[in-house]
PDB file of C-alpha atoms in Angstrom:
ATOM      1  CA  UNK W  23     -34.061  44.862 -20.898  1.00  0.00           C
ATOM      2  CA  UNK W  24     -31.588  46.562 -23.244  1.00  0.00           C
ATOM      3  CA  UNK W  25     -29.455  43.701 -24.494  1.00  0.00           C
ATOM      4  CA  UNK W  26     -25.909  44.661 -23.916  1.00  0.00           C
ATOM      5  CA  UNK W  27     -24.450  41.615 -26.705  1.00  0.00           C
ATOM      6  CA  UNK W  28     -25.344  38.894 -28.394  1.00  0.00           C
ATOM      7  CA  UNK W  29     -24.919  35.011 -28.022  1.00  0.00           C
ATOM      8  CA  UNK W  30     -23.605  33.181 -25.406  1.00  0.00           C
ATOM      9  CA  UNK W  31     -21.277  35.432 -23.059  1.00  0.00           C
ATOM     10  CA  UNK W  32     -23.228  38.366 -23.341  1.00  0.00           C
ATOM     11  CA  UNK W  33     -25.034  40.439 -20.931  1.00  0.00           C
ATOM     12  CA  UNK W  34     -28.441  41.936 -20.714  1.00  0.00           C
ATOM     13  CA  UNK W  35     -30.503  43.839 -18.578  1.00  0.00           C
ATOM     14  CA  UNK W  36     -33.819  42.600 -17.425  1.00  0.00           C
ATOM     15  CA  UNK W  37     -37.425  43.123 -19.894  1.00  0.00           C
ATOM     16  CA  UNK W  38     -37.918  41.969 -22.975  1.00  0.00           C
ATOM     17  CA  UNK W  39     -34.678  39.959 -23.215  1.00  0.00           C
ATOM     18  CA  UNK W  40     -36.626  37.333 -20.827  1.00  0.00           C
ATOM     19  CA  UNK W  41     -38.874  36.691 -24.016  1.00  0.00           C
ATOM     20  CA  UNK W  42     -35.703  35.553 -26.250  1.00  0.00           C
ATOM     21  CA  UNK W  43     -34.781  33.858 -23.298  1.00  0.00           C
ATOM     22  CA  UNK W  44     -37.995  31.815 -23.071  1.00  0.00           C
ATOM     23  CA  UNK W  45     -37.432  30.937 -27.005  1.00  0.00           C
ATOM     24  CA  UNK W  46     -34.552  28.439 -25.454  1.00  0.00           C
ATOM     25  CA  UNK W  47     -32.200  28.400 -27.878  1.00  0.00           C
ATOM     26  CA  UNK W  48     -29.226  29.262 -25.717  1.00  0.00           C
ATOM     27  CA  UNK W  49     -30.256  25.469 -24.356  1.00  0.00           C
ATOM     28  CA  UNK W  50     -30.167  23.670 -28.070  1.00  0.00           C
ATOM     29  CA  UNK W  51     -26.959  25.117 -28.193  1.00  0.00           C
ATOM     30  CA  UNK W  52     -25.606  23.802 -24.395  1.00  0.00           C
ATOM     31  CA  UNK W  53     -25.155  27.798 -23.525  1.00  0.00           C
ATOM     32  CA  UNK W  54     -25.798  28.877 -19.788  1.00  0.00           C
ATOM     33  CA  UNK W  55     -27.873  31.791 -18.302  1.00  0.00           C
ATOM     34  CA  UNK W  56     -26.633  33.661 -15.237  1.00  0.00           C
ATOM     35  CA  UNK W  57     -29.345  35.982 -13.726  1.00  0.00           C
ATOM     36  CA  UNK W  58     -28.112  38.226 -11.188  1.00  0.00           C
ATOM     37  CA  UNK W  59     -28.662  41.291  -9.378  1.00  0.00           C
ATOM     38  CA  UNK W  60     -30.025  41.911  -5.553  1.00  0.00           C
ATOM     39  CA  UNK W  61     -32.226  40.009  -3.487  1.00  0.00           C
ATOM     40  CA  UNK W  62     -36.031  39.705  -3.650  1.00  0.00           C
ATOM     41  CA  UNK W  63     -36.539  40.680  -7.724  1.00  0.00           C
ATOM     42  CA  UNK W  64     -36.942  37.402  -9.221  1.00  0.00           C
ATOM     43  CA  UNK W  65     -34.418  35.814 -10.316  1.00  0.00           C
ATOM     44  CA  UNK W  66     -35.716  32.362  -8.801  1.00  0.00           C
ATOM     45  CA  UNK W  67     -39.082  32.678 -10.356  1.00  0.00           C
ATOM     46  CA  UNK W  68     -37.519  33.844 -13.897  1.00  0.00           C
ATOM     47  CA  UNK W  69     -35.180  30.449 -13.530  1.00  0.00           C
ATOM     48  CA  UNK W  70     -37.877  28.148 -12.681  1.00  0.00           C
ATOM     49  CA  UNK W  71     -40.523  29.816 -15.344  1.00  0.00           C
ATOM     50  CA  UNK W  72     -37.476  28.827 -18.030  1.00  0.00           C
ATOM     51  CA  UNK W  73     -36.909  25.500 -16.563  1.00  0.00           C
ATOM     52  CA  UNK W  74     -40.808  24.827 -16.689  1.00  0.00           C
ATOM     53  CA  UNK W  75     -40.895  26.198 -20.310  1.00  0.00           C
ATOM     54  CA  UNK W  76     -38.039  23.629 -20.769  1.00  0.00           C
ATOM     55  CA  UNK W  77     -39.702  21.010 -19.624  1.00  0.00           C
ATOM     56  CA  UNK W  78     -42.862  21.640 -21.765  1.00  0.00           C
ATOM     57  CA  UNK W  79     -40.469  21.668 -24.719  1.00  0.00           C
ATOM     58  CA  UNK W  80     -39.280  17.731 -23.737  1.00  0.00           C
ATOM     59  CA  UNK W  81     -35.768  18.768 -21.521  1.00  0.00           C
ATOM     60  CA  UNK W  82     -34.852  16.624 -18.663  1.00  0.00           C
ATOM     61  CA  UNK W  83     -34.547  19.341 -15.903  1.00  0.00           C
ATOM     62  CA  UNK W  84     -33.245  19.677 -12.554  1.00  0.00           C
ATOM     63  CA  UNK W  85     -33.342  22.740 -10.175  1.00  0.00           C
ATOM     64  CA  UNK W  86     -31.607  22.738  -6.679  1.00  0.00           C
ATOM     65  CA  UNK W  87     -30.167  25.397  -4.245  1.00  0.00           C
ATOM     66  CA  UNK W  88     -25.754  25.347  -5.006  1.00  0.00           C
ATOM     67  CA  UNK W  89     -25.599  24.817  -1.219  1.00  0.00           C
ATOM     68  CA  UNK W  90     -27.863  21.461  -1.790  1.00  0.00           C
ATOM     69  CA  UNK W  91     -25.278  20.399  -4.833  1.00  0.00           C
ATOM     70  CA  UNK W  92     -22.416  20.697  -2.680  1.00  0.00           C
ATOM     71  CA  UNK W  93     -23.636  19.052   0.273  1.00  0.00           C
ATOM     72  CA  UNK W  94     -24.785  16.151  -1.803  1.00  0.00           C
ATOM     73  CA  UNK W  95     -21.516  15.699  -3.720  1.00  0.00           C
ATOM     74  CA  UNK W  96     -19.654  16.190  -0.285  1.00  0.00           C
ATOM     75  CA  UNK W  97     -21.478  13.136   0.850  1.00  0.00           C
ATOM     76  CA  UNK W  98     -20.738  11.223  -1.673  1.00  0.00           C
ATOM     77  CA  UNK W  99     -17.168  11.870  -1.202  1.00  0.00           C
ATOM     78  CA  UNK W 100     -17.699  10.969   2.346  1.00  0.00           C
ATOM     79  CA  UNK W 101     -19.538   7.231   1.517  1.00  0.00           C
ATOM     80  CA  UNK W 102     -18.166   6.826  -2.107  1.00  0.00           C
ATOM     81  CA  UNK W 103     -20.478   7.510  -3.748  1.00  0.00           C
ATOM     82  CA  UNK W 104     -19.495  10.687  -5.965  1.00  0.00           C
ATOM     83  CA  UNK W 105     -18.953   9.346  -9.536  1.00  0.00           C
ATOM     84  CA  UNK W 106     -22.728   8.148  -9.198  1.00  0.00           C
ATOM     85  CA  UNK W 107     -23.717  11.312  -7.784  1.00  0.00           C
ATOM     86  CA  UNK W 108     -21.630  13.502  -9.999  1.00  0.00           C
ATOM     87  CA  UNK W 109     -23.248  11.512 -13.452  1.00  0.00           C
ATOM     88  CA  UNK W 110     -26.618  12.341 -12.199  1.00  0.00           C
ATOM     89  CA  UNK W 111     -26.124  15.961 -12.130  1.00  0.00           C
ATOM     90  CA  UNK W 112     -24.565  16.335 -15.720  1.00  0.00           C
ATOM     91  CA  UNK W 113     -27.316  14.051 -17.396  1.00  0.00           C
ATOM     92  CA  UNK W 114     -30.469  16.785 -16.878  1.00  0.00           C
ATOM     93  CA  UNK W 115     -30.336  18.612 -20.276  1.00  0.00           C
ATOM     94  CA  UNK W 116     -30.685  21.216 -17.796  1.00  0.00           C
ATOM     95  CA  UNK W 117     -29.456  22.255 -14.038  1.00  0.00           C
ATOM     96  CA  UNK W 118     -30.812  25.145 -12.143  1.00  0.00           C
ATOM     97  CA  UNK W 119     -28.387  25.812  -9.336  1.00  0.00           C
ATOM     98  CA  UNK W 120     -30.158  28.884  -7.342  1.00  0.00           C
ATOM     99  CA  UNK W 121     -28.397  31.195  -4.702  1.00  0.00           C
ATOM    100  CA  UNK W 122     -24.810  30.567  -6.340  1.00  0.00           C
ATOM    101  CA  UNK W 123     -21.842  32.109  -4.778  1.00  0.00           C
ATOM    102  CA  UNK W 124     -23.475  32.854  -1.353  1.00  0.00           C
ATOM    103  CA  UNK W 125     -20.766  32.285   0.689  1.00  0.00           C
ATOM    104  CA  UNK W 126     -17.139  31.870   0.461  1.00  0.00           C
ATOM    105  CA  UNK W 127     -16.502  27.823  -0.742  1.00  0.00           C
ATOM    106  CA  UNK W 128     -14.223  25.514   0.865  1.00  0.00           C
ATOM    107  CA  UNK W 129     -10.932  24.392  -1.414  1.00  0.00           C
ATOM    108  CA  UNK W 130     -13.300  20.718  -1.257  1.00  0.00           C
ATOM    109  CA  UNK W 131     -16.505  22.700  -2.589  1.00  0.00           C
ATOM    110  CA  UNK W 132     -14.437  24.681  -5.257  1.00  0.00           C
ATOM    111  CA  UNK W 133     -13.022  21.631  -6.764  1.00  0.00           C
ATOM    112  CA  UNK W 134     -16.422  19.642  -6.926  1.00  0.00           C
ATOM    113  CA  UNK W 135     -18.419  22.530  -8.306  1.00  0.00           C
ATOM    114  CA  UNK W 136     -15.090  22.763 -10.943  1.00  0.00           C
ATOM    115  CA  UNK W 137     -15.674  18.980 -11.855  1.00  0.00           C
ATOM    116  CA  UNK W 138     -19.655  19.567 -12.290  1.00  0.00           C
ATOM    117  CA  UNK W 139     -19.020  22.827 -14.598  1.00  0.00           C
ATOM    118  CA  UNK W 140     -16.173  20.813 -16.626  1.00  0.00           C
ATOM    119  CA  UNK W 141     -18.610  17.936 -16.878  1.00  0.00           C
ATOM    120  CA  UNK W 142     -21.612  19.275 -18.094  1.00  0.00           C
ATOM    121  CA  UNK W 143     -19.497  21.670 -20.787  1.00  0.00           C
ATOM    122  CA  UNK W 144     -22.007  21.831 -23.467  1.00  0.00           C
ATOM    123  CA  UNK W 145     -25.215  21.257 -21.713  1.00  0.00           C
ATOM    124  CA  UNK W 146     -27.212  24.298 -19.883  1.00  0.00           C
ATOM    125  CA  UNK W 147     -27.037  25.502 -16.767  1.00  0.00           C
ATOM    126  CA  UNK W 148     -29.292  28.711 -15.098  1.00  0.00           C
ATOM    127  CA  UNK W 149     -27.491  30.001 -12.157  1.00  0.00           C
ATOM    128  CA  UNK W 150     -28.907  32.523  -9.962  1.00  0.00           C
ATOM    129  CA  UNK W 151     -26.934  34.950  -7.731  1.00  0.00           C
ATOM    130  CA  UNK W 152     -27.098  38.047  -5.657  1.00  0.00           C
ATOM    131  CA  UNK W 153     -23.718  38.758  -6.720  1.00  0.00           C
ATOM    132  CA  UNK W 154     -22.125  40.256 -10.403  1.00  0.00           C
ATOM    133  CA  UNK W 155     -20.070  36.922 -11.801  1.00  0.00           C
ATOM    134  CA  UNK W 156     -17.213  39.441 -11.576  1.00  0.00           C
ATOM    135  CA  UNK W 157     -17.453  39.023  -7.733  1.00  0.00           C
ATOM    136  CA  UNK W 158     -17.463  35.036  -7.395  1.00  0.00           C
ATOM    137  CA  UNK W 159     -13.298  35.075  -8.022  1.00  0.00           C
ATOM    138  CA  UNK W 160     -12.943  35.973  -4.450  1.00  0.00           C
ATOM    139  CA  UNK W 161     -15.097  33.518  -3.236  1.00  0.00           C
ATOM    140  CA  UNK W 162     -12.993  30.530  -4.667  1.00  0.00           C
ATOM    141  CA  UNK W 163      -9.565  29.168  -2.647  1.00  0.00           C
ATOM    142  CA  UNK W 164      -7.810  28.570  -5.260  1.00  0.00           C
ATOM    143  CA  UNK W 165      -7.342  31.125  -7.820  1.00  0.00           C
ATOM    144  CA  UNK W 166      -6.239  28.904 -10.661  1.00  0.00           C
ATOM    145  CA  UNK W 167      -9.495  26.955  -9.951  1.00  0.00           C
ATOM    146  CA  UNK W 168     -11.753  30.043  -9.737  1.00  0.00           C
ATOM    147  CA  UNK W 169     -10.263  31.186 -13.146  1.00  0.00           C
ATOM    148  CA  UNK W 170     -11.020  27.950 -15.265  1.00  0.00           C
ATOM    149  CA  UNK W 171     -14.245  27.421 -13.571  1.00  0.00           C
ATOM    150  CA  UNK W 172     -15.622  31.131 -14.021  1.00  0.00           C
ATOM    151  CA  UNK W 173     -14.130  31.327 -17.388  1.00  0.00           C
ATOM    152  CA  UNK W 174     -15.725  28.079 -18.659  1.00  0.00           C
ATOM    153  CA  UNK W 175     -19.138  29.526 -17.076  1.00  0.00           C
ATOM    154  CA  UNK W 176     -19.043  32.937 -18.091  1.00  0.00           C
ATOM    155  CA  UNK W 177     -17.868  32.541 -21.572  1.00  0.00           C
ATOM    156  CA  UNK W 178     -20.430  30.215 -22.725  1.00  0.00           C
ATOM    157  CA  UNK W 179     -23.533  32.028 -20.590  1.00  0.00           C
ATOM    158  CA  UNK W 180     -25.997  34.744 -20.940  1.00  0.00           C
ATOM    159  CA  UNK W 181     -25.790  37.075 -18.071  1.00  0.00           C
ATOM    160  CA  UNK W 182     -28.872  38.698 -17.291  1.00  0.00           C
ATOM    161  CA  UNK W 183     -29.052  41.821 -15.051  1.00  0.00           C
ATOM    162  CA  UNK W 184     -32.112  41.934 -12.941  1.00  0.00           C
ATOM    163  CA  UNK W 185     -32.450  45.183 -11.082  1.00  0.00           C
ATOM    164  CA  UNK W 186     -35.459  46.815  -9.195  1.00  0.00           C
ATOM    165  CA  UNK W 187     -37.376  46.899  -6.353  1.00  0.00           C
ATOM    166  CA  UNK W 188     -37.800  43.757  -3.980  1.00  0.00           C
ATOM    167  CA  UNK W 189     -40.913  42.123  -4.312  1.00  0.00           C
ATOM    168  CA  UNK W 190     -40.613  41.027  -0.857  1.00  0.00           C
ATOM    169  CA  UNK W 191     -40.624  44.619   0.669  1.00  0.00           C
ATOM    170  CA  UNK W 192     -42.242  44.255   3.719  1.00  0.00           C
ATOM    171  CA  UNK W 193     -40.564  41.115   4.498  1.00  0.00           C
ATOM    172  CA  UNK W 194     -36.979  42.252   4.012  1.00  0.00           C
ATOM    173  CA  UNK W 195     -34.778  42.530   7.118  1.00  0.00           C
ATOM    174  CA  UNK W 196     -34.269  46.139   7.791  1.00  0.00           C
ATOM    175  CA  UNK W 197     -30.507  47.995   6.844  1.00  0.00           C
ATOM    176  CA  UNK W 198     -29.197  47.930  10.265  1.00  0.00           C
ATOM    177  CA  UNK W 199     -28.200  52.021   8.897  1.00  0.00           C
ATOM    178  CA  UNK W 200     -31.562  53.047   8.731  1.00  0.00           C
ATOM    179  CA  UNK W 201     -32.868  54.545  11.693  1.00  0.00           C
ATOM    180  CA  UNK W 202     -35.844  52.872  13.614  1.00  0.00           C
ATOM    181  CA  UNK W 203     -38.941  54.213  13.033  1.00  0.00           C
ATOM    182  CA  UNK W 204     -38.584  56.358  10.151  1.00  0.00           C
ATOM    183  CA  UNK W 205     -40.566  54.722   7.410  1.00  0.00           C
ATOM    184  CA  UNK W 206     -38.694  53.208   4.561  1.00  0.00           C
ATOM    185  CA  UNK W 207     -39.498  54.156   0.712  1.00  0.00           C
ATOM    186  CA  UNK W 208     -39.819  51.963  -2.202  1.00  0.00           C
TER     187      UNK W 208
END
């Protein structure tokens, strides 16, 4: 990795920037890590390796898929129980939310994933996305919402490119552009 910054809201490429990552100081300071780049190069594994390292340092962690979060807070809107739910997502010194910004959110979604952000402001989150941050404003509603959100995620994060081959190539659904039967190279 070729680190692009410095501190929270910077951005890095993937490499040797995952070893100062694995120092965890960006969590004793409450900062965020965003890993993103395209499907099948690790960016799960590199957010549960930190999570485990922070839990071998003494951090309460949590790691969930977003889609999980949301359902779970949308149920708790549903039998009122989201205060209860929402407190037990900010108190994990740390919470992984993998495969964020998948699909477009509902205005519902937007605003409970706003609350959990605004809530947690100053503890650490990992995220992990197939998309740049700079493409999850279209995904929100509500641009007023997406705004404060992003900006109170991005500016406080480290974003971490992760580019490269799949490690899943044989198991990735083939480019419906590519033509059957000629082979595919890595």
């Amino acid at each position: 990795m070729v680190p692009r910054g410095a501190g929270a809201g910077s951005q890095f490429s993937a490499g040797a920037e995952r070893q100062n990552l694995a120092a965890l100081r960006w969590l004793h300071f409450g900062e965020s890590v965003i890993l993103f780049g395209p499907v099948g190069v690790g960016k799960t594994h590199v957010a549960q390796a930190l999570g485990h390292q922070a839990v071998r340092q003494g951090a309460n962690v949590r790691f969930t898929k977003t889609s999980r979060i949301l359902g779970e807070l949308a149920g708790g809107h549903a039998d009122r129980t989201w205060d209860k739910r929402m407190r037990d997502l900010v108190r994990p010194d740390l919470l992984i939310l993998d495969d964020f910004a998948m699909r477009q959110l509902s205005a519902a979604q937007a605003d409970d994933l706003y609350e959990l952000v605004s809530e947690r402001q100053g503890r650490s989150l990992i995220i992990t996305s197939n998309r740049a941050p700079s493409d999850w404003y279209p995904l929100f509603p509500n641009p007023v919402v997406a705004e404060s959100l992003l900006d109170r995620l991005i500016n406080a994060s480290h974003q971490v490119i992760m580019n490269g081959p799949s490690y899943r190539p044989n198991k990735r659904p083939r480019n419906p552009a590519e033509k059957i039967g000629k082979p595919r190279t890595s």
